[in-house]
PDB file of C-alpha atoms in Angstrom:
ATOM      1  CA  MET A   1     -51.823  64.823 -45.406  1.00 44.00           C
ATOM      2  CA  ASN A   2     -51.224  61.210 -44.374  1.00 43.00           C
ATOM      3  CA  PRO A   3     -50.258  59.247 -47.548  1.00 43.00           C
ATOM      4  CA  ALA A   4     -51.545  55.985 -46.119  1.00 43.00           C
ATOM      5  CA  ARG A   5     -54.850  57.631 -45.251  1.00 45.00           C
ATOM      6  CA  SER A   6     -55.203  59.258 -48.660  1.00 44.00           C
ATOM      7  CA  LEU A   7     -54.393  55.945 -50.324  1.00 42.00           C
ATOM      8  CA  THR A   8     -56.956  53.988 -48.374  1.00 43.00           C
ATOM      9  CA  SER A   9     -59.569  56.645 -48.888  1.00 46.00           C
ATOM     10  CA  PHE A  10     -59.886  55.549 -52.516  1.00 44.00           C
ATOM     11  CA  LEU A  11     -60.350  51.872 -51.537  1.00 45.00           C
ATOM     12  CA  PRO A  12     -63.660  50.219 -50.772  1.00 49.00           C
ATOM     13  CA  SER A  13     -64.499  50.057 -47.079  1.00 47.00           C
ATOM     14  CA  ALA A  14     -63.758  46.288 -46.727  1.00 45.00           C
ATOM     15  CA  GLN A  15     -60.344  46.683 -48.306  1.00 48.00           C
ATOM     16  CA  ARG A  16     -59.603  49.698 -46.119  1.00 45.00           C
ATOM     17  CA  LEU A  17     -60.314  47.570 -43.040  1.00 40.00           C
ATOM     18  CA  GLY A  18     -57.949  44.860 -44.273  1.00 45.00           C
ATOM     19  CA  VAL A  19     -55.108  47.308 -44.877  1.00 39.00           C
ATOM     20  CA  CYS A  20     -55.553  48.833 -41.445  1.00 40.00           C
ATOM     21  CA  ALA A  21     -55.531  45.403 -39.792  1.00 42.00           C
ATOM     22  CA  LEU A  22     -52.359  44.470 -41.652  1.00 42.00           C
ATOM     23  CA  ALA A  23     -50.638  47.674 -40.608  1.00 40.00           C
ATOM     24  CA  ALA A  24     -51.657  47.141 -36.985  1.00 40.00           C
ATOM     25  CA  SER A  25     -50.300  43.597 -37.044  1.00 43.00           C
ATOM     26  CA  ALA A  26     -46.951  44.756 -38.443  1.00 41.00           C
ATOM     27  CA  LEU A  27     -46.714  47.462 -35.797  1.00 35.00           C
ATOM     28  CA  TRP A  28     -47.475  44.996 -33.021  1.00 35.00           C
ATOM     29  CA  GLY A  29     -44.838  42.579 -34.326  1.00 42.00           C
ATOM     30  CA  ALA A  30     -42.180  45.279 -34.395  1.00 39.00           C
ATOM     31  CA  THR A  31     -43.077  46.314 -30.854  1.00 38.00           C
ATOM     32  CA  ALA A  32     -42.995  42.707 -29.605  1.00 40.00           C
ATOM     33  CA  GLY A  33     -39.581  42.181 -31.231  1.00 43.00           C
ATOM     34  CA  ALA A  34     -38.225  45.209 -29.450  1.00 39.00           C
ATOM     35  CA  GLN A  35     -39.653  43.950 -26.170  1.00 41.00           C
ATOM     36  CA  THR A  36     -38.129  40.450 -26.465  1.00 48.00           C
ATOM     37  CA  GLN A  37     -34.672  41.721 -27.434  1.00 69.00           C
ATOM     38  CA  GLY A  38     -33.803  42.788 -23.889  1.00 83.00           C
ATOM     39  CA  ILE A  39     -30.772  44.515 -22.413  1.00 93.00           C
ATOM     40  CA  TYR A  40     -27.513  42.814 -21.436  1.00 94.00           C
ATOM     41  CA  THR A  41     -25.653  43.993 -18.355  1.00 95.00           C
ATOM     42  CA  CYS A  42     -22.505  42.902 -16.500  1.00 93.00           C
ATOM     43  CA  VAL A  43     -19.560  44.119 -14.448  1.00 93.00           C
ATOM     44  CA  ASP A  44     -16.298  43.687 -16.351  1.00 87.00           C
ATOM     45  CA  SER A  45     -12.878  42.750 -14.978  1.00 84.00           C
ATOM     46  CA  LYS A  46     -12.206  46.425 -14.172  1.00 88.00           C
ATOM     47  CA  GLY A  47     -15.356  46.738 -12.096  1.00 91.00           C
ATOM     48  CA  ARG A  48     -17.265  48.781 -14.672  1.00 93.00           C
ATOM     49  CA  ARG A  49     -20.980  48.269 -15.123  1.00 94.00           C
ATOM     50  CA  ILE A  50     -21.693  47.819 -18.842  1.00 94.00           C
ATOM     51  CA  THR A  51     -25.042  47.604 -20.599  1.00 94.00           C
ATOM     52  CA  SER A  52     -25.820  46.787 -24.203  1.00 93.00           C
ATOM     53  CA  ASP A  53     -28.600  45.560 -26.459  1.00 92.00           C
ATOM     54  CA  ARG A  54     -26.451  42.538 -27.396  1.00 90.00           C
ATOM     55  CA  PRO A  55     -23.987  40.182 -25.608  1.00 89.00           C
ATOM     56  CA  ILE A  56     -21.078  42.183 -24.207  1.00 88.00           C
ATOM     57  CA  VAL A  57     -17.611  41.273 -25.520  1.00 84.00           C
ATOM     58  CA  GLU A  58     -15.837  42.617 -22.424  1.00 84.00           C
ATOM     59  CA  CYS A  59     -17.778  40.132 -20.275  1.00 87.00           C
ATOM     60  CA  LEU A  60     -17.379  36.935 -22.269  1.00 82.00           C
ATOM     61  CA  ASP A  61     -15.351  35.524 -19.360  1.00 80.00           C
ATOM     62  CA  ARG A  62     -18.124  36.080 -16.824  1.00 86.00           C
ATOM     63  CA  GLU A  63     -21.888  35.885 -16.375  1.00 90.00           C
ATOM     64  CA  GLN A  64     -24.112  38.409 -18.072  1.00 94.00           C
ATOM     65  CA  HIS A  65     -27.667  39.263 -17.070  1.00 94.00           C
ATOM     66  CA  LYS A  66     -30.314  39.760 -19.706  1.00 93.00           C
ATOM     67  CA  LEU A  67     -32.962  42.191 -18.473  1.00 93.00           C
ATOM     68  CA  GLY A  68     -36.535  42.606 -19.635  1.00 88.00           C
ATOM     69  CA  ASN A  69     -38.236  45.956 -20.265  1.00 85.00           C
ATOM     70  CA  THR A  70     -39.162  46.145 -16.577  1.00 85.00           C
ATOM     71  CA  GLY A  71     -35.538  45.699 -15.463  1.00 85.00           C
ATOM     72  CA  ILE A  72     -36.100  42.204 -14.101  1.00 91.00           C
ATOM     73  CA  VAL A  73     -33.457  39.564 -14.894  1.00 91.00           C
ATOM     74  CA  ARG A  74     -34.983  37.222 -17.469  1.00 91.00           C
ATOM     75  CA  GLN A  75     -31.893  35.157 -18.250  1.00 92.00           C
ATOM     76  CA  VAL A  76     -28.389  34.561 -16.900  1.00 92.00           C
ATOM     77  CA  VAL A  77     -25.936  34.074 -19.756  1.00 90.00           C
ATOM     78  CA  PRO A  78     -23.011  31.868 -18.651  1.00 88.00           C
ATOM     79  CA  PRO A  79     -19.404  32.727 -19.537  1.00 85.00           C
ATOM     80  CA  SER A  80     -18.098  31.692 -22.952  1.00 81.00           C
ATOM     81  CA  TYR A  81     -15.119  29.338 -22.620  1.00 75.00           C
ATOM     82  CA  THR A  82     -12.441  28.097 -24.961  1.00 73.00           C
ATOM     83  CA  ALA A  83     -12.427  24.400 -25.872  1.00 67.00           C
ATOM     84  CA  ASP A  84      -9.692  23.736 -23.321  1.00 80.00           C
ATOM     85  CA  GLU A  85     -11.469  25.720 -20.617  1.00 79.00           C
ATOM     86  CA  ARG A  86     -14.735  23.990 -21.387  1.00 72.00           C
ATOM     87  CA  ALA A  87     -13.058  20.556 -21.170  1.00 80.00           C
ATOM     88  CA  LYS A  88     -11.576  21.438 -17.783  1.00 85.00           C
ATOM     89  CA  LEU A  89     -14.950  22.686 -16.574  1.00 79.00           C
ATOM     90  CA  GLU A  90     -16.663  19.508 -17.783  1.00 81.00           C
ATOM     91  CA  ASN A  91     -14.034  17.343 -16.064  1.00 90.00           C
ATOM     92  CA  LYS A  92     -14.531  19.279 -12.847  1.00 88.00           C
ATOM     93  CA  GLN A  93     -18.299  18.923 -13.116  1.00 85.00           C
ATOM     94  CA  ARG A  94     -17.941  15.206 -13.834  1.00 92.00           C
ATOM     95  CA  ALA A  95     -15.711  14.739 -10.787  1.00 94.00           C
ATOM     96  CA  GLU A  96     -18.205  16.624  -8.618  1.00 92.00           C
ATOM     97  CA  ASN A  97     -21.053  14.494  -9.958  1.00 93.00           C
ATOM     98  CA  GLU A  98     -19.101  11.319  -9.202  1.00 95.00           C
ATOM     99  CA  ILE A  99     -18.506  12.495  -5.636  1.00 96.00           C
ATOM    100  CA  LYS A 100     -22.204  13.226  -5.237  1.00 94.00           C
ATOM    101  CA  ALA A 101     -23.117   9.850  -6.740  1.00 96.00           C
ATOM    102  CA  ARG A 102     -20.763   8.041  -4.349  1.00 95.00           C
ATOM    103  CA  ALA A 103     -22.203   9.942  -1.410  1.00 95.00           C
ATOM    104  CA  ALA A 104     -25.746   9.078  -2.496  1.00 95.00           C
ATOM    105  CA  GLU A 105     -24.782   5.421  -2.936  1.00 96.00           C
ATOM    106  CA  GLU A 106     -23.204   5.387   0.516  1.00 94.00           C
ATOM    107  CA  LYS A 107     -26.406   6.814   2.002  1.00 94.00           C
ATOM    108  CA  ARG A 108     -28.425   4.149   0.195  1.00 95.00           C
ATOM    109  CA  ARG A 109     -26.175   1.409   1.573  1.00 94.00           C
ATOM    110  CA  GLU A 110     -26.439   2.817   5.082  1.00 94.00           C
ATOM    111  CA  ARG A 111     -30.240   2.825   4.877  1.00 95.00           C
ATOM    112  CA  ALA A 112     -30.227  -0.757   3.583  1.00 95.00           C
ATOM    113  CA  LEU A 113     -27.854  -1.759   6.396  1.00 95.00           C
ATOM    114  CA  LEU A 114     -30.123  -0.263   9.044  1.00 95.00           C
ATOM    115  CA  ILE A 115     -33.176  -1.969   7.562  1.00 95.00           C
ATOM    116  CA  ARG A 116     -31.378  -5.333   7.516  1.00 95.00           C
ATOM    117  CA  TYR A 117     -29.849  -4.946  10.989  1.00 95.00           C
ATOM    118  CA  PRO A 118     -32.115  -2.834  13.239  1.00 94.00           C
ATOM    119  CA  ASN A 119     -30.056  -3.858  16.283  1.00 94.00           C
ATOM    120  CA  GLN A 120     -26.930  -5.797  17.228  1.00 93.00           C
ATOM    121  CA  ALA A 121     -28.826  -8.949  18.187  1.00 94.00           C
ATOM    122  CA  VAL A 122     -29.969  -9.388  14.585  1.00 96.00           C
ATOM    123  CA  HIS A 123     -26.462  -8.703  13.331  1.00 96.00           C
ATOM    124  CA  ASP A 124     -24.871 -11.166  15.761  1.00 96.00           C
ATOM    125  CA  LYS A 125     -27.403 -13.831  14.804  1.00 96.00           C
ATOM    126  CA  GLU A 126     -26.621 -13.529  11.099  1.00 96.00           C
ATOM    127  CA  ARG A 127     -22.887 -13.647  11.808  1.00 96.00           C
ATOM    128  CA  ALA A 128     -23.340 -16.834  13.839  1.00 96.00           C
ATOM    129  CA  GLU A 129     -25.444 -18.420  11.083  1.00 96.00           C
ATOM    130  CA  ALA A 130     -22.868 -17.592   8.417  1.00 96.00           C
ATOM    131  CA  LEU A 131     -20.047 -19.055  10.504  1.00 96.00           C
ATOM    132  CA  ALA A 132     -22.134 -22.128  11.333  1.00 96.00           C
ATOM    133  CA  GLN A 133     -22.546 -22.878   7.640  1.00 95.00           C
ATOM    134  CA  ILE A 134     -18.778 -22.832   7.195  1.00 95.00           C
ATOM    135  CA  ASP A 135     -18.347 -25.036  10.265  1.00 95.00           C
ATOM    136  CA  ASP A 136     -20.808 -27.556   8.787  1.00 94.00           C
ATOM    137  CA  VAL A 137     -18.756 -27.684   5.604  1.00 92.00           C
ATOM    138  CA  ILE A 138     -15.533 -28.104   7.579  1.00 91.00           C
ATOM    139  CA  ALA A 139     -17.079 -30.915   9.625  1.00 91.00           C
ATOM    140  CA  ALA A 140     -18.097 -32.738   6.443  1.00 89.00           C
ATOM    141  CA  VAL A 141     -14.609 -32.270   5.007  1.00 87.00           C
ATOM    142  CA  ASN A 142     -13.033 -33.588   8.212  1.00 86.00           C
ATOM    143  CA  LYS A 143     -15.152 -36.737   7.949  1.00 85.00           C
ATOM    144  CA  ARG A 144     -13.901 -37.157   4.423  1.00 85.00           C
ATOM    145  CA  GLU A 145     -10.355 -36.618   5.666  1.00 81.00           C
ATOM    146  CA  THR A 146     -10.778 -39.447   8.177  1.00 82.00           C
ATOM    147  CA  ALA A 147     -11.791 -41.764   5.348  1.00 83.00           C
ATOM    148  CA  LEU A 148      -8.828 -40.629   3.273  1.00 84.00           C
ATOM    149  CA  VAL A 149      -6.419 -41.274   6.141  1.00 84.00           C
ATOM    150  CA  GLN A 150      -7.786 -44.794   6.545  1.00 84.00           C
ATOM    151  CA  GLN A 151      -7.524 -45.358   2.786  1.00 84.00           C
ATOM    152  CA  ARG A 152      -3.926 -44.158   2.836  1.00 84.00           C
ATOM    153  CA  LYS A 153      -3.060 -46.580   5.629  1.00 86.00           C
ATOM    154  CA  GLU A 154      -4.371 -49.434   3.504  1.00 85.00           C
ATOM    155  CA  VAL A 155      -2.321 -48.320   0.522  1.00 83.00           C
ATOM    156  CA  ASP A 156       0.811 -47.950   2.652  1.00 84.00           C
ATOM    157  CA  ALA A 157       0.270 -51.456   4.027  1.00 85.00           C
ATOM    158  CA  GLU A 158       0.136 -52.865   0.519  1.00 83.00           C
ATOM    159  CA  MET A 159       3.200 -50.874  -0.533  1.00 83.00           C
ATOM    160  CA  GLU A 160       5.259 -52.394   2.282  1.00 85.00           C
ATOM    161  CA  PHE A 161       5.921 -55.385   0.034  1.00 83.00           C
ATOM    162  CA  TYR A 162       7.676 -53.036  -2.412  1.00 83.00           C
ATOM    163  CA  GLN A 163       9.630 -50.831   0.000  1.00 83.00           C
ATOM    164  CA  SER A 164      12.934 -51.869  -1.488  1.00 84.00           C
ATOM    165  CA  ASP A 165      11.814 -50.963  -5.020  1.00 84.00           C
ATOM    166  CA  PRO A 166       8.444 -49.121  -5.245  1.00 82.00           C
ATOM    167  CA  SER A 167       8.716 -49.158  -9.036  1.00 84.00           C
ATOM    168  CA  LYS A 168       7.977 -52.899  -8.954  1.00 82.00           C
ATOM    169  CA  ALA A 169       4.558 -52.272  -7.381  1.00 84.00           C
ATOM    170  CA  PRO A 170       1.600 -53.012  -9.669  1.00 87.00           C
ATOM    171  CA  PHE A 171       0.381 -50.078 -11.748  1.00 86.00           C
ATOM    172  CA  TRP A 172      -3.037 -50.054 -10.087  1.00 88.00           C
ATOM    173  CA  LEU A 173      -1.390 -49.840  -6.649  1.00 83.00           C
ATOM    174  CA  ARG A 174       0.941 -47.010  -7.672  1.00 84.00           C
ATOM    175  CA  ARG A 175      -2.032 -45.227  -9.223  1.00 87.00           C
ATOM    176  CA  LYS A 176      -4.000 -45.694  -6.001  1.00 85.00           C
ATOM    177  CA  LEU A 177      -1.138 -44.206  -4.004  1.00 84.00           C
ATOM    178  CA  GLU A 178      -0.898 -41.242  -6.352  1.00 86.00           C
ATOM    179  CA  ASP A 179      -4.654 -40.587  -6.164  1.00 87.00           C
ATOM    180  CA  SER A 180      -4.539 -40.764  -2.378  1.00 85.00           C
ATOM    181  CA  GLU A 181      -1.754 -38.175  -2.216  1.00 86.00           C
ATOM    182  CA  LYS A 182      -3.630 -35.832  -4.578  1.00 88.00           C
ATOM    183  CA  GLN A 183      -6.836 -36.113  -2.572  1.00 87.00           C
ATOM    184  CA  MET A 184      -4.988 -35.324   0.640  1.00 86.00           C
ATOM    185  CA  VAL A 185      -3.488 -32.206  -0.959  1.00 88.00           C
ATOM    186  CA  VAL A 186      -6.902 -31.093  -2.242  1.00 88.00           C
ATOM    187  CA  GLN A 187      -8.413 -31.770   1.175  1.00 88.00           C
ATOM    188  CA  LYS A 188      -5.793 -29.666   2.938  1.00 88.00           C
ATOM    189  CA  ARG A 189      -6.171 -26.806   0.471  1.00 92.00           C
ATOM    190  CA  PHE A 190      -9.954 -26.844   0.846  1.00 91.00           C
ATOM    191  CA  LEU A 191      -9.736 -26.680   4.640  1.00 91.00           C
ATOM    192  CA  GLU A 192      -7.346 -23.743   4.372  1.00 93.00           C
ATOM    193  CA  GLU A 193      -9.812 -21.974   2.060  1.00 94.00           C
ATOM    194  CA  GLN A 194     -12.632 -22.512   4.537  1.00 94.00           C
ATOM    195  CA  ALA A 195     -10.498 -21.087   7.327  1.00 94.00           C
ATOM    196  CA  GLN A 196      -9.818 -18.022   5.172  1.00 96.00           C
ATOM    197  CA  GLU A 197     -13.543 -17.742   4.429  1.00 96.00           C
ATOM    198  CA  LYS A 198     -14.288 -17.629   8.152  1.00 96.00           C
ATOM    199  CA  LEU A 199     -11.762 -14.814   8.511  1.00 96.00           C
ATOM    200  CA  ARG A 200     -13.424 -12.909   5.658  1.00 97.00           C
ATOM    201  CA  ILE A 201     -16.859 -13.377   7.211  1.00 97.00           C
ATOM    202  CA  ASN A 202     -15.694 -12.105  10.583  1.00 96.00           C
ATOM    203  CA  GLN A 203     -13.920  -9.176   8.951  1.00 97.00           C
ATOM    204  CA  ARG A 204     -17.053  -8.241   6.999  1.00 96.00           C
ATOM    205  CA  PHE A 205     -19.288  -8.408  10.072  1.00 96.00           C
ATOM    206  CA  ASP A 206     -16.743  -6.445  12.132  1.00 96.00           C
ATOM    207  CA  GLU A 207     -16.696  -3.668   9.529  1.00 95.00           C
ATOM    208  CA  GLU A 208     -20.499  -3.636   9.366  1.00 95.00           C
ATOM    209  CA  LEU A 209     -20.753  -3.514  13.144  1.00 95.00           C
ATOM    210  CA  GLY A 210     -18.414  -0.527  13.288  1.00 95.00           C
ATOM    211  CA  LYS A 211     -20.562   1.301  10.741  1.00 94.00           C
ATOM    212  CA  LEU A 212     -23.822   0.281  12.407  1.00 95.00           C
ATOM    213  CA  ARG A 213     -22.693   1.573  15.782  1.00 93.00           C
ATOM    214  CA  GLN A 214     -22.387   4.995  14.167  1.00 93.00           C
ATOM    215  CA  LEU A 215     -25.820   4.694  12.535  1.00 93.00           C
ATOM    216  CA  TRP A 216     -27.882   3.198  15.327  1.00 92.00           C
ATOM    217  CA  SER A 217     -29.836   5.673  17.414  1.00 86.00           C
ATOM    218  CA  PRO A 218     -28.784   6.256  21.060  1.00 81.00           C
ATOM    219  CA  SER A 219     -31.754   4.212  22.283  1.00 69.00           C
ATOM    220  CA  THR A 220     -30.802   1.294  20.038  1.00 73.00           C
ATOM    221  CA  ALA A 221     -27.195   1.499  21.230  1.00 61.00           C
ATOM    222  CA  ALA A 222     -28.384   1.433  24.847  1.00 64.00           C
ATOM    223  CA  ASN A 223     -30.548  -1.615  24.171  1.00 67.00           C
ATOM    224  CA  ASN A 224     -27.613  -3.345  22.488  1.00 67.00           C
ATOM    225  CA  ALA A 225     -25.409  -2.711  25.512  1.00 64.00           C
ATOM    226  CA  ALA A 226     -28.084  -4.026  27.878  1.00 62.00           C
ATOM    227  CA  THR A 227     -28.527  -7.160  25.754  1.00 64.00           C
ATOM    228  CA  LEU A 228     -24.788  -7.880  25.758  1.00 58.00           C
ATOM    229  CA  LYS A 229     -24.660  -7.650  29.575  1.00 61.00           C
ATOM    230  CA  ARG A 230     -27.264 -10.381  29.979  1.00 59.00           C
TER     231      ARG A 230
END
C-alpha cells in the first residue's frame, strides 16, 4: 500500500489536490536539476577521453566540454591557470589587442588619406599651398631683414666717432647697437627655422605620396601618370 496515498485518503479532497500538486512540483524540480547539471568531458594529457558529472581535475590545464542530456556541447570551460600563467595570458592578450588596435587605426588613417587626396593632383596642390605659406612668411622676414641691415648701417655710422674707444659712446647708442645685433640673430634663427619647416613639409608630403601610391586604384594611378606628362 502506498503510504502517501493512504495518508491523503484521509484528507479532504481540496487538501489532497494541494499535496499532489506540491509533490509534482518537487519531482519536476529534482528532474530539472538533474537535467541542468550536465556531463563534463575532455581528453587528458595522455590522450584518454574522460567524462564526469563535475569538472575534471585531470583536465584543469585544458578545455573541457559540458554536454547537455542530448550530448550537445552547451558550454566550453576554459583551462584553469595559476596567477602567473593568467598574468602571462593577459599580457599576451593585451599585446594582441594593441596590435589589432594599431592595425585598425592604420586602416582608419589610410581611409582618411584617400578621402582627403583622391588623386595626386589634389595632393600636389596642397603641398604647393603649404610651401607657399612658408615662402610668404620668409618674404616678409626678408623685408624686415632689409630694414634691419639699413638700421645697422646707421648705427655703425654713428659708432665711427667712437672707434678708438667704443665704451665712450653714449648709452643710448650702445643700447641701439646691442638691440640691432640681437634682432639680426633672431632674424637669422627664424629664417633657419622656416627653412627647416619647408623640409618637414616636403618630407611629410613625400611620405604621404609613397603611401597613397600604394592605396590608389590602378585607374587613379594611370590618371596621375597622364596628368604628370602634360
